Tab-separated table of C-alpha atoms and ligand atoms in Angstrom:
chain	number	residue	atom	x	y	z
A	25	MET	CA	102.410	104.890	88.215
A	26	ILE	CA	104.757	103.661	85.523
A	27	PRO	CA	108.533	103.923	85.827
A	28	ALA	CA	110.512	106.014	83.334
A	29	GLY	CA	112.242	103.923	80.672
A	30	PHE	CA	115.523	102.139	81.412
A	31	ASP	CA	117.760	99.466	79.954
A	32	TYR	CA	117.770	96.151	81.740
A	33	VAL	CA	120.402	93.481	82.109
A	34	ARG	CA	120.205	90.296	84.118
A	35	VAL	CA	123.555	88.994	85.346
A	36	ASN	CA	124.696	85.601	86.626
A	37	SER	CA	127.629	86.543	88.846
A	38	ALA	CA	128.741	89.360	91.122
A	39	ALA	CA	131.679	90.011	88.766
A	40	ASP	CA	129.287	90.414	85.825
A	41	ALA	CA	127.198	92.795	87.915
A	42	VAL	CA	130.267	94.957	88.585
A	43	ALA	CA	131.167	94.898	84.887
A	44	ALA	CA	127.603	95.882	83.934
A	45	LEU	CA	127.575	98.734	86.472
A	46	GLN	CA	130.701	100.154	84.819
A	47	THR	CA	128.991	100.418	81.424
A	48	SER	CA	126.727	103.258	82.585
A	49	GLU	CA	127.077	106.518	84.487
A	50	ASP	CA	123.659	105.990	86.003
A	51	ALA	CA	123.069	102.347	86.821
A	52	LYS	CA	121.164	100.783	89.720
A	53	ILE	CA	121.231	97.276	91.094
A	54	LEU	CA	117.894	95.511	91.360
A	55	GLY	CA	117.626	92.965	94.162
A	56	GLY	CA	114.143	92.022	95.292
A	57	GLY	CA	112.818	95.349	94.029
A	58	GLN	CA	110.650	95.938	97.086
A	59	SER	CA	112.184	99.342	97.727
A	60	LEU	CA	113.566	100.139	94.274
A	61	ILE	CA	110.448	99.391	92.198
A	62	PRO	CA	108.200	101.632	94.315
A	63	ILE	CA	110.902	104.331	93.991
A	64	LEU	CA	110.989	103.888	90.204
A	65	ARG	CA	107.196	103.990	90.034
A	66	LEU	CA	107.102	107.270	91.939
A	67	ARG	CA	109.946	108.455	89.661
A	68	LEU	CA	112.044	109.369	92.658
A	69	ALA	CA	114.800	107.636	90.685
A	70	THR	CA	115.159	107.409	86.908
A	71	PRO	CA	118.267	105.309	86.273
A	72	GLU	CA	119.494	104.625	82.760
A	73	LEU	CA	120.365	100.992	83.442
A	74	ILE	CA	118.986	98.384	85.835
A	75	VAL	CA	121.314	95.504	86.699
A	76	ASP	CA	119.216	92.627	88.010
A	77	VAL	CA	121.186	90.470	90.464
A	78	SER	CA	118.199	88.461	91.666
A	79	GLY	CA	119.286	85.375	89.731
A	80	VAL	CA	122.906	85.320	90.920
A	81	ALA	CA	123.366	81.905	92.531
A	82	GLU	CA	126.552	82.827	94.443
A	83	MET	CA	124.604	85.635	96.162
A	84	ASN	CA	121.781	83.413	97.336
A	85	GLY	CA	121.543	81.070	100.303
A	86	ILE	CA	122.714	80.629	103.873
A	87	ARG	CA	125.688	78.592	105.004
A	88	GLU	CA	127.577	77.880	108.180
A	89	ASP	CA	131.216	78.929	108.274
A	90	GLY	CA	132.873	78.022	111.565
A	91	ASP	CA	131.797	80.527	114.220
A	92	ALA	CA	129.603	82.474	111.794
A	93	ILE	CA	126.796	82.110	109.320
A	94	VAL	CA	127.113	83.678	105.887
A	95	ILE	CA	123.966	84.940	104.188
A	96	GLY	CA	123.967	85.753	100.483
A	97	ALA	CA	122.806	89.323	99.833
A	98	GLY	CA	120.107	88.031	97.489
A	99	THR	CA	118.545	85.691	100.053
A	100	THR	CA	114.893	86.646	100.498
A	101	HIS	CA	113.444	87.730	103.818
A	102	HIS	CA	111.213	84.650	103.652
A	103	ASP	CA	114.206	82.330	103.281
A	104	VAL	CA	116.000	84.095	106.150
A	105	THR	CA	113.100	83.774	108.602
A	106	THR	CA	112.474	80.123	107.785
A	107	SER	CA	116.138	79.062	107.899
A	108	ASP	CA	117.127	76.668	110.681
A	109	LEU	CA	120.677	78.030	110.633
A	110	VAL	CA	119.397	81.572	111.180
A	111	ARG	CA	116.908	80.513	113.836
A	112	THR	CA	119.627	78.644	115.723
A	113	HIS	CA	122.569	81.027	115.436
A	114	ALA	CA	120.951	84.405	114.777
A	115	PRO	CA	117.425	84.237	116.210
A	116	LEU	CA	117.435	88.039	116.472
A	117	LEU	CA	117.646	88.224	112.674
A	118	ALA	CA	114.863	85.674	112.227
A	119	GLN	CA	112.659	87.633	114.633
A	120	ALA	CA	113.382	91.062	113.140
A	121	THR	CA	112.990	89.832	109.558
A	122	ALA	CA	109.582	88.366	110.382
A	123	THR	CA	108.443	91.905	111.271
A	124	VAL	CA	109.499	93.325	107.888
A	125	ALA	CA	106.488	94.354	105.798
A	126	ASP	CA	104.165	91.475	104.878
A	127	PRO	CA	104.420	87.955	103.396
A	128	GLN	CA	104.355	89.128	99.762
A	129	VAL	CA	107.153	91.649	100.306
A	130	ARG	CA	109.147	89.057	102.274
A	131	HIS	CA	108.896	86.643	99.338
A	132	ARG	CA	110.721	89.113	97.047
A	133	GLY	CA	112.717	91.500	99.267
A	134	THR	CA	116.253	90.484	100.170
A	135	PHE	CA	118.518	90.795	103.200
A	136	GLY	CA	121.241	92.445	101.111
A	137	GLY	CA	118.768	94.831	99.511
A	138	ALA	CA	117.549	95.972	102.916
A	139	ILE	CA	121.140	96.463	104.128
A	140	ALA	CA	122.232	98.304	100.956
A	141	HIS	CA	119.119	100.482	101.005
A	142	ALA	CA	120.019	101.596	104.566
A	143	ASP	CA	116.653	103.084	105.429
A	144	PRO	CA	116.963	104.381	109.018
A	145	ALA	CA	113.538	102.862	109.741
A	146	GLY	CA	114.559	99.476	108.280
A	147	ASP	CA	114.592	96.548	110.671
A	148	LEU	CA	117.755	94.769	109.579
A	149	PRO	CA	120.716	97.183	109.820
A	150	GLY	CA	120.357	97.247	113.624
A	151	VAL	CA	120.600	93.468	113.711
A	152	ALA	CA	123.778	93.646	111.619
A	153	LEU	CA	125.241	96.120	114.149
A	154	VAL	CA	124.361	93.932	117.150
A	155	HIS	CA	125.896	90.875	115.483
A	156	ASN	CA	129.074	92.786	114.559
A	157	ALA	CA	128.418	91.605	111.015
A	158	THR	CA	130.895	91.916	108.161
A	159	MET	CA	129.796	92.845	104.650
A	160	THR	CA	131.528	91.276	101.665
A	161	ILE	CA	131.558	93.686	98.744
A	162	ALA	CA	132.615	93.055	95.141
A	163	GLY	CA	133.993	95.923	93.060
A	164	PRO	CA	136.268	96.625	90.101
A	165	ALA	CA	139.394	96.031	92.214
A	166	GLY	CA	138.169	92.751	93.688
A	167	THR	CA	136.513	91.953	96.969
A	168	ARG	CA	136.662	93.950	100.201
A	169	GLU	CA	135.192	93.403	103.646
A	170	VAL	CA	133.624	96.124	105.760
A	171	ALA	CA	132.428	95.894	109.359
A	172	ALA	CA	128.778	96.810	109.897
A	173	ALA	CA	129.937	99.629	112.194
A	174	ASP	CA	131.728	101.268	109.219
A	175	PHE	CA	129.153	100.402	106.542
A	176	PHE	CA	126.222	102.741	107.228
A	177	LEU	CA	127.294	106.337	106.595
A	178	ASP	CA	124.166	108.497	106.457
A	179	TYR	CA	120.482	108.536	105.503
A	180	LEU	CA	120.081	105.920	102.715
A	181	THR	CA	123.849	106.050	102.274
A	182	THR	CA	126.415	103.317	102.757
A	183	THR	CA	130.062	102.813	101.948
A	184	LEU	CA	129.044	100.976	98.731
A	185	ALA	CA	130.403	102.785	95.663
A	186	GLU	CA	128.335	103.157	92.488
A	187	ASP	CA	130.103	100.228	90.874
A	188	GLU	CA	130.101	97.893	93.878
A	189	VAL	CA	127.808	95.006	94.775
A	190	LEU	CA	127.032	93.666	98.221
A	191	VAL	CA	127.675	89.921	97.898
A	192	SER	CA	127.079	88.519	101.365
A	193	ILE	CA	126.744	89.319	105.031
A	194	ARG	CA	128.680	87.384	107.657
A	195	LEU	CA	127.059	87.176	111.074
A	196	PRO	CA	129.197	85.784	113.911
A	197	LYS	CA	126.983	83.346	115.852
A	198	LEU	CA	125.521	84.469	119.128
A	199	GLY	CA	125.852	81.138	120.886
A	200	ALA	CA	125.316	79.707	124.342
A	201	GLY	CA	124.734	82.262	127.070
A	202	TRP	CA	123.321	84.901	124.720
A	203	GLY	CA	119.685	85.948	124.696
A	204	THR	CA	118.283	88.308	122.074
A	205	HIS	CA	115.133	90.265	121.347
A	206	TYR	CA	113.800	92.688	118.718
A	207	GLU	CA	111.230	95.152	120.037
A	208	LYS	CA	109.448	97.083	117.274
A	209	PHE	CA	106.930	99.859	117.782
A	210	THR	CA	104.384	100.552	115.029
A	211	ARG	CA	100.814	101.740	114.946
A	212	VAL	CA	99.369	99.499	112.235
A	213	ALA	CA	100.160	96.251	110.434
A	214	GLN	CA	102.863	96.018	107.700
A	215	SER	CA	104.384	99.319	108.705
A	216	TRP	CA	107.869	100.588	109.270
A	217	SER	CA	109.267	101.044	112.754
A	218	ILE	CA	108.502	104.332	114.449
A	219	VAL	CA	111.318	103.241	116.747
A	220	ALA	CA	112.700	99.760	117.331
A	221	VAL	CA	115.434	98.219	119.449
A	222	ALA	CA	117.597	95.170	118.803
A	223	ALA	CA	119.182	93.743	121.940
A	224	ALA	CA	121.577	90.915	122.732
A	225	VAL	CA	122.601	90.086	126.285
A	226	ARG	CA	125.094	87.559	127.645
A	227	ARG	CA	124.342	86.558	131.207
A	228	GLU	CA	126.811	85.092	133.657
A	229	ASN	CA	125.864	84.105	137.214
A	230	GLY	CA	122.836	86.362	137.464
A	231	SER	CA	124.494	89.436	136.052
A	232	ILE	CA	124.957	90.878	132.603
A	233	ALA	CA	128.438	90.178	131.318
A	234	GLU	CA	127.967	91.833	127.936
A	235	ALA	CA	125.165	93.755	126.244
A	236	ARG	CA	124.697	95.041	122.721
A	237	VAL	CA	121.845	97.375	121.872
A	238	ALA	CA	121.061	98.956	118.487
A	239	LEU	CA	118.432	101.583	117.765
A	240	THR	CA	116.250	101.796	114.647
A	241	ASN	CA	114.996	105.184	113.406
A	242	MET	CA	116.667	107.303	116.074
A	243	ALA	CA	119.145	109.024	113.702
A	244	PRO	CA	119.964	109.170	109.966
A	245	THR	CA	121.636	105.775	110.453
A	246	HIS	CA	121.143	102.951	112.909
A	247	LEU	CA	123.382	103.257	115.926
A	248	ARG	CA	124.525	101.339	118.976
A	249	ALA	CA	123.286	102.705	122.306
A	250	ALA	CA	126.796	102.852	123.758
A	251	ALA	CA	125.805	104.487	127.046
A	252	VAL	CA	123.214	101.783	127.720
A	253	GLU	CA	125.674	99.058	126.837
A	254	SER	CA	128.287	100.287	129.273
A	255	ALA	CA	125.727	100.865	132.034
A	256	LEU	CA	124.534	97.285	131.598
A	257	THR	CA	127.967	95.662	131.595
A	258	GLY	CA	128.446	94.052	134.986
A	259	ALA	CA	124.979	95.114	136.192
A	260	ALA	CA	122.606	92.710	137.874
A	261	ALA	CA	120.216	91.014	135.463
A	262	SER	CA	117.283	92.583	137.274
A	263	ALA	CA	114.302	94.620	136.114
A	264	GLU	CA	115.479	97.641	138.169
A	265	ALA	CA	119.035	97.626	136.849
A	266	ILE	CA	117.838	97.281	133.261
A	267	LYS	CA	115.326	100.071	133.642
A	268	ALA	CA	117.982	102.362	135.104
A	269	ALA	CA	120.453	101.606	132.306
A	270	SER	CA	117.782	102.148	129.631
A	271	GLN	CA	117.364	105.773	130.683
A	272	ALA	CA	120.493	106.523	128.639
A	273	ALA	CA	119.020	105.104	125.403
A	274	ALA	CA	118.416	108.438	123.673
A	275	GLU	CA	121.916	109.782	124.410
A	276	GLY	CA	123.767	110.688	121.248
A	277	THR	CA	120.709	110.185	119.009
A	278	SER	CA	119.086	112.710	116.661
A	279	PRO	CA	115.586	111.481	115.904
A	280	THR	CA	113.375	113.292	113.399
A	281	SER	CA	109.842	114.571	113.863
A	282	ASP	CA	107.319	113.374	111.329
A	283	LEU	CA	103.651	112.426	111.009
A	284	ASN	CA	104.172	109.337	113.160
A	285	ALA	CA	106.030	110.868	116.070
A	286	GLN	CA	107.762	113.956	117.412
A	287	ALA	CA	111.443	113.720	118.272
A	288	ASP	CA	110.892	113.877	122.049
A	289	TYR	CA	108.332	111.091	121.812
A	290	ARG	CA	110.826	109.009	119.847
A	291	ALA	CA	113.392	109.599	122.601
A	292	GLU	CA	110.901	108.351	125.177
A	293	LEU	CA	110.112	105.330	122.989
A	294	ALA	CA	113.823	104.543	122.754
A	295	ARG	CA	114.102	104.430	126.552
A	296	VAL	CA	110.968	102.339	127.043
A	297	LEU	CA	111.614	99.929	124.170
A	298	THR	CA	115.256	99.487	125.190
A	299	GLY	CA	114.086	98.471	128.648
A	300	ARG	CA	111.679	95.927	127.180
A	301	ALA	CA	114.122	94.564	124.611
A	302	VAL	CA	116.949	94.123	127.113
A	303	ALA	CA	114.665	92.559	129.742
A	304	LYS	CA	113.372	90.039	127.208
A	305	ALA	CA	116.883	89.342	125.887
A	306	ALA	CA	117.991	88.737	129.488
A	307	GLY	CA	115.133	86.284	129.940
A	308	LEU	CA	113.288	88.419	132.490
A	309	SER	CA	109.959	88.844	130.729
B	29	MET	CA	112.252	95.386	74.065
B	30	VAL	CA	113.059	92.135	75.847
B	31	SER	CA	111.454	88.877	74.942
B	32	ILE	CA	109.993	86.864	77.810
B	33	ASN	CA	108.321	83.491	78.246
B	34	VAL	CA	105.985	83.157	81.192
B	35	THR	CA	103.444	80.518	82.143
B	36	VAL	CA	100.250	82.304	83.171
B	37	ASP	CA	97.424	80.259	84.635
B	38	GLY	CA	98.822	77.128	83.034
B	39	ARG	CA	99.288	78.605	79.560
B	40	SER	CA	102.644	79.429	78.067
B	41	GLU	CA	102.929	83.069	76.934
B	42	SER	CA	105.693	84.722	74.871
B	43	HIS	CA	105.910	88.466	74.347
B	44	ASP	CA	108.338	91.296	73.711
B	45	VAL	CA	108.039	93.808	76.548
B	46	GLU	CA	109.629	97.066	77.668
B	47	PRO	CA	111.861	96.512	80.728
B	48	ARG	CA	109.848	99.060	82.691
B	49	LEU	CA	106.569	97.160	82.238
B	50	LEU	CA	105.261	96.068	85.627
B	51	LEU	CA	104.105	92.477	85.956
B	52	VAL	CA	100.585	93.611	86.814
B	53	HIS	CA	100.331	95.667	83.616
B	54	TYR	CA	101.685	92.722	81.662
B	55	LEU	CA	99.053	90.426	83.137
B	56	ARG	CA	96.177	92.859	82.568
B	57	ASP	CA	97.067	94.662	79.360
B	58	VAL	CA	99.137	92.110	77.464
B	59	VAL	CA	97.794	88.734	78.609
B	60	GLY	CA	94.286	90.001	79.398
B	61	LYS	CA	94.075	88.778	82.994
B	62	VAL	CA	91.972	91.674	84.234
B	63	GLY	CA	90.898	89.681	87.289
B	64	THR	CA	94.022	91.085	88.948
B	65	PRO	CA	93.314	94.727	89.882
B	66	ILE	CA	95.676	97.602	90.684
B	67	GLY	CA	94.847	99.289	93.962
B	68	CYS	CA	97.680	101.621	94.926
B	69	ASP	CA	100.928	103.239	93.856
B	70	THR	CA	102.879	102.370	96.939
B	71	SER	CA	103.083	98.542	97.108
B	72	ASN	CA	100.928	98.576	100.213
B	73	CYS	CA	97.434	97.410	99.327
B	74	GLY	CA	98.000	93.870	98.013
B	75	ALA	CA	95.058	93.960	95.558
B	76	CYS	CA	97.389	92.843	92.750
B	77	THR	CA	98.681	89.778	94.636
B	78	VAL	CA	99.353	86.745	92.441
B	79	SER	CA	101.334	83.586	92.974
B	80	PHE	CA	104.788	83.572	91.337
B	81	ASN	CA	106.623	80.235	91.333
B	82	GLY	CA	104.362	79.134	94.173
B	83	GLN	CA	104.753	82.199	96.415
B	84	SER	CA	102.446	85.197	96.837
B	85	ILE	CA	103.885	88.457	95.496
B	86	LYS	CA	102.591	91.930	94.678
B	87	SER	CA	102.569	92.067	90.889
B	88	CYS	CA	102.881	95.882	90.944
B	89	SER	CA	106.284	95.504	92.605
B	90	MET	CA	107.901	93.196	90.106
B	91	LEU	CA	108.915	93.805	86.495
B	92	ALA	CA	107.473	91.603	83.775
B	93	VAL	CA	111.049	90.866	82.622
B	94	GLN	CA	111.757	89.403	86.063
B	95	ALA	CA	108.979	86.861	85.504
B	96	ASP	CA	110.774	85.428	82.461
B	97	GLY	CA	110.907	81.638	82.774
B	98	GLY	CA	108.516	81.672	85.724
B	99	ASP	CA	105.028	80.470	86.518
B	100	VAL	CA	102.264	82.911	87.463
B	101	LEU	CA	98.901	81.938	88.894
B	102	THR	CA	96.234	84.665	88.998
B	103	ILE	CA	92.762	84.657	90.491
B	104	GLU	CA	91.480	83.766	87.027
B	105	GLY	CA	93.401	80.494	87.004
B	106	LEU	CA	92.776	79.537	90.615
B	107	ALA	CA	89.587	77.560	90.033
B	108	GLY	CA	91.361	75.692	87.250
B	109	THR	CA	93.580	74.060	89.892
B	110	VAL	CA	90.633	72.149	91.439
B	111	GLU	CA	87.815	69.879	90.226
B	112	THR	CA	84.974	72.034	91.559
B	113	ASP	CA	83.595	75.189	89.909
B	114	LEU	CA	85.170	77.433	92.486
B	115	HIS	CA	88.311	76.964	94.554
B	116	PRO	CA	87.370	76.243	98.205
B	117	MET	CA	88.816	79.640	99.180
B	118	GLN	CA	86.547	81.397	96.673
B	119	GLU	CA	83.603	79.304	97.878
B	120	ALA	CA	84.340	80.244	101.485
B	121	PHE	CA	84.553	83.970	100.681
B	122	ARG	CA	81.113	83.708	99.049
B	123	GLU	CA	79.691	81.621	101.869
B	124	CYS	CA	80.964	83.888	104.657
B	125	HIS	CA	80.357	87.241	102.930
B	126	GLY	CA	84.098	87.834	102.928
B	127	LEU	CA	83.650	90.746	100.524
B	128	GLN	CA	81.596	93.842	99.976
B	129	CYS	CA	82.864	95.984	97.081
B	130	GLY	CA	85.129	93.121	95.979
B	131	TYR	CA	88.114	95.204	94.910
B	132	CYS	CA	90.562	93.617	97.335
B	133	THR	CA	89.127	90.123	96.906
B	134	PRO	CA	91.358	88.677	94.158
B	135	GLY	CA	94.496	89.642	96.062
B	136	MET	CA	93.001	88.664	99.385
B	137	ILE	CA	92.142	85.196	98.092
B	138	MET	CA	95.574	84.686	96.549
B	139	ALA	CA	97.248	85.776	99.815
B	140	ALA	CA	94.944	83.529	101.856
B	141	CYS	CA	95.727	80.510	99.651
B	142	ASP	CA	99.423	81.181	100.125
B	143	LEU	CA	98.937	81.381	103.882
B	144	LEU	CA	97.219	77.979	104.009
B	145	LYS	CA	99.986	76.443	101.935
B	146	GLU	CA	102.513	77.364	104.658
B	147	ASN	CA	100.149	76.852	107.563
B	148	PRO	CA	97.100	74.685	106.787
B	149	ASN	CA	95.560	75.262	110.221
B	150	PRO	CA	96.167	78.860	111.199
B	151	SER	CA	94.838	80.458	114.375
B	152	GLU	CA	92.781	83.625	114.090
B	153	ALA	CA	95.842	85.706	114.965
B	154	GLU	CA	97.930	83.871	112.357
B	155	ILE	CA	95.281	84.577	109.718
B	156	ARG	CA	95.238	88.279	110.572
B	157	GLU	CA	99.033	88.391	110.333
B	158	GLY	CA	99.092	86.263	107.201
B	159	ILE	CA	96.901	88.718	105.305
B	160	GLU	CA	98.547	91.849	106.667
B	161	GLY	CA	99.796	92.689	103.180
B	162	ASN	CA	96.229	93.099	101.936
B	163	LEU	CA	94.043	96.070	102.746
B	164	CYS	CA	90.237	95.881	102.785
B	165	ARG	CA	88.336	99.103	103.346
B	166	CYS	CA	84.828	97.552	103.543
B	167	THR	CA	84.593	94.462	105.679
B	168	GLY	CA	86.623	95.302	108.769
B	169	TYR	CA	88.287	91.931	108.007
B	170	HIS	CA	85.958	90.001	110.289
B	171	ASN	CA	84.243	87.957	107.581
B	172	ILE	CA	87.468	87.580	105.657
B	173	VAL	CA	89.015	85.890	108.682
B	174	ARG	CA	85.938	83.666	108.965
B	175	ALA	CA	86.199	82.792	105.282
B	176	VAL	CA	89.828	81.739	105.655
B	177	GLN	CA	88.950	79.636	108.705
B	178	THR	CA	86.111	78.022	106.755
B	179	ALA	CA	88.343	77.320	103.774
B	180	ALA	CA	91.024	75.845	106.043
B	181	ALA	CA	88.465	73.483	107.532
B	182	SER	CA	87.048	72.458	104.163
B	183	MET	CA	90.478	72.016	102.597
B	184	SER	CA	91.991	69.906	105.361
B	185	GLY	CA	91.702	66.346	104.221
B	186	THR	CA	90.348	67.163	100.754
B	187	GLY	CA	93.741	66.940	99.104
B	188	VAL	CA	93.405	70.475	97.726
B	189	SER	CA	96.865	71.929	97.926
B	190	SER	CA	95.650	75.586	97.750
C	12	LIG	C1	104.778	97.744	101.785
C	12	LIG	C2	106.213	97.639	102.232
C	12	LIG	C3	106.491	97.607	103.595
C	12	LIG	C4	107.802	97.498	104.033
C	12	LIG	N1	108.022	97.445	105.377
C	12	LIG	C5	109.285	97.289	105.831
C	12	LIG	C6	109.540	97.176	107.231
C	12	LIG	O1	108.635	97.199	108.068
C	12	LIG	N2	110.828	97.039	107.633
C	12	LIG	C7	111.878	96.987	106.738
C	12	LIG	O2	113.020	96.840	107.154
C	12	LIG	N3	111.666	97.061	105.415
C	12	LIG	C8	110.396	97.207	104.933
C	12	LIG	N4	110.190	97.274	103.575
C	12	LIG	C9	111.358	97.255	102.648
C	12	LIG	C10	111.858	95.855	102.390
C	12	LIG	O3	112.597	95.390	103.488
C	12	LIG	C11	112.739	95.797	101.153
C	12	LIG	O4	112.726	94.477	100.741
C	12	LIG	C12	114.185	96.157	101.347
C	12	LIG	O5	114.308	97.435	101.897
C	12	LIG	C13	114.893	96.195	100.025
C	12	LIG	O6	115.316	94.917	99.614
C	12	LIG	P1	115.179	94.502	98.095
C	12	LIG	O7	115.918	93.251	97.891
C	12	LIG	O8	113.771	94.519	97.712
C	12	LIG	O9	116.025	95.659	97.383
C	12	LIG	P2	115.734	96.553	96.090
C	12	LIG	O10	114.448	97.247	96.195
C	12	LIG	O11	115.974	95.724	94.874
C	12	LIG	O12	116.924	97.570	96.239
C	12	LIG	C14	116.961	98.546	97.273
C	12	LIG	C15	118.253	99.359	97.138
C	12	LIG	O13	119.390	98.554	97.451
C	12	LIG	C16	120.238	98.419	96.308
C	12	LIG	N5	120.664	97.004	96.281
C	12	LIG	C17	119.864	95.911	96.301
C	12	LIG	N6	120.613	94.783	96.337
C	12	LIG	C18	121.909	95.184	96.322
C	12	LIG	C19	123.167	94.483	96.352
C	12	LIG	N7	123.235	93.148	96.413
C	12	LIG	N8	124.313	95.218	96.321
C	12	LIG	C20	124.261	96.579	96.281
C	12	LIG	N9	123.106	97.288	96.268
C	12	LIG	C21	121.949	96.597	96.282
C	12	LIG	C22	119.410	98.853	95.112
C	12	LIG	O14	120.212	99.391	94.084
C	12	LIG	C23	118.493	99.881	95.724
C	12	LIG	O15	119.152	101.106	95.830
C	12	LIG	C24	108.891	97.418	103.094
C	12	LIG	C25	108.620	97.435	101.735
C	12	LIG	C26	107.297	97.539	101.289
C	12	LIG	C27	107.032	97.552	99.820
C-alpha cells in the first residue's frame, strides 16, 4: 500500500529537528523507518509532516564515556551489534539486537527508533531497563535526561513529548563480575518475541550478589521482575536456587492473549525463560 | 515534489518525486527497474531487497527521498558488477535449482550477496539466518541454501566481491 501524502523535511541537527516539529500540529520523526514506514503504508498513521533525522551526525555512533557507553539514537541495529564497544561493555545489547528482525531491517532500523517506538514486544527496551540506561532528550527548552525506568509509560507510549527528539542512550557498563543473557521465545524466523527475558547477574564467591531481570511482552510496557531479583539476591548461584526464584517471574505482570499465546501460557513462558536467562547469565548453562 | 539524485545500477538518475513515494515504486515505476518485485505490505517478505550504499535493505520500507545522494544496486545491475554473463550467485541459483516460481529470487539473491560480503564462508546455519528476511513459499529453502553454499565456494578466491 501507498502512504497518504505528507510534507518531508530532512534535518542536520537535533535542534533543527525540534524546530521542525514545532512547525506542525501533526509531525512525526522518521528514524530508520522500519516501524514507521509500515505504519504509514497501512495508513495507521497519516501525519502532515515527516521530520527525517536519519542524517543527523550528532545522533549517530557509539562512544565510550567513563563508566558508560553512549549510543546515538540514530545508530542502526547493524552498527550496534557489530560494535566492539557494545560487545565488550554491553554484550546483552549486542545479543538482543542481533535477534531483532532480519539483516535488512537491522541495516535501517535504529536503537533510538526502537526505544522511542516502545513496542512491548520489542527486544531493546528491556535491555535499557537492565542497564539502568539514561535517555538524553532534546526539546524546545533544551536537553533533559530521563532514566529508562521512568521513560516507558504505556503501550507504544513514552515520556517523549510531540516536539521532543531522543538524541542518545547512555548505558552504564556492566563490567567484570557481570554475566548477561537475552532469552527470546518465537515460533518462526524474523518474528517478534512472544515473551523474552533480559538478565544480568553479578556473582561473588559462588552466590548471586546482584541480579537484574527485565521482561519483554508481559505487560503494556517492559518491566523489571522485581520479585525474582530480590529472591535471587544473596542466593546460591545454583540451578535449584535460580529455578525457585524464577517462579515469581509473572508476579505483577499483565500479559495479553493473542494469536501467538494465551496470557497463562505467557506467564508460564516468563517463568521458564527467566530460569534459562538467569542460569546462562550466571554461567551455569 | 522533492528533487532527488540517486545512482541506480551505476547510472545517475535525477527526478522530482512525492515524499510518500516508496523506493521500490521509484525503482519500478520511475526508473523502470521492474526486476525488483513487491511481495507484501508488511515489510516481511524481502522480495524487494536491493543494496543501498552497500547494504541490503527492503526497498518497500524506505522512501525514495531517503535515497537522495545514495547508490542503489538492484538485481538488474548485479551481473554488471562482474565479467561473466551472470553473477556467480545467479549462476549458482540456476545450477542448484534455487528457485521454482522465481518471485522471491531477486530479493533472495541480493540478500545472499550481502550475506557473503559480511561472511564469505558461512555455515549452513549462518546461511539460514542470513536469509531470514526473505520468504520463499516454493522451495522449502533447501536448494536456496545449496545455491548460496555453491556461490560461496565459487566466489572464494575469484576476487568477486559480491
Ligand atoms: C519485519 C520486521 C520485523 C521486526 N522484528 C522486530 C523484532 O523482532 N524485535 C524488535 O525489537 N523490533 C523488530 N522490528 C522493529 C525494528 O526494531 C524497528 O527498527 C524499530 O522498532 C524502529 O526503529 P526505526 O529507527 O526504524 O524507527 P522508525 O520506524 O523511524 O520510528 C519508529 C517510531 O519512533 C519514533 N522515533 C524514531 N526515532 C526517534 C527519535 N530519535 N526521537 C524520537 N522519536 C523517534 C518515530 O516517530 C516513530 O513513532 C521489526 C520490524 C520489521 C519491519
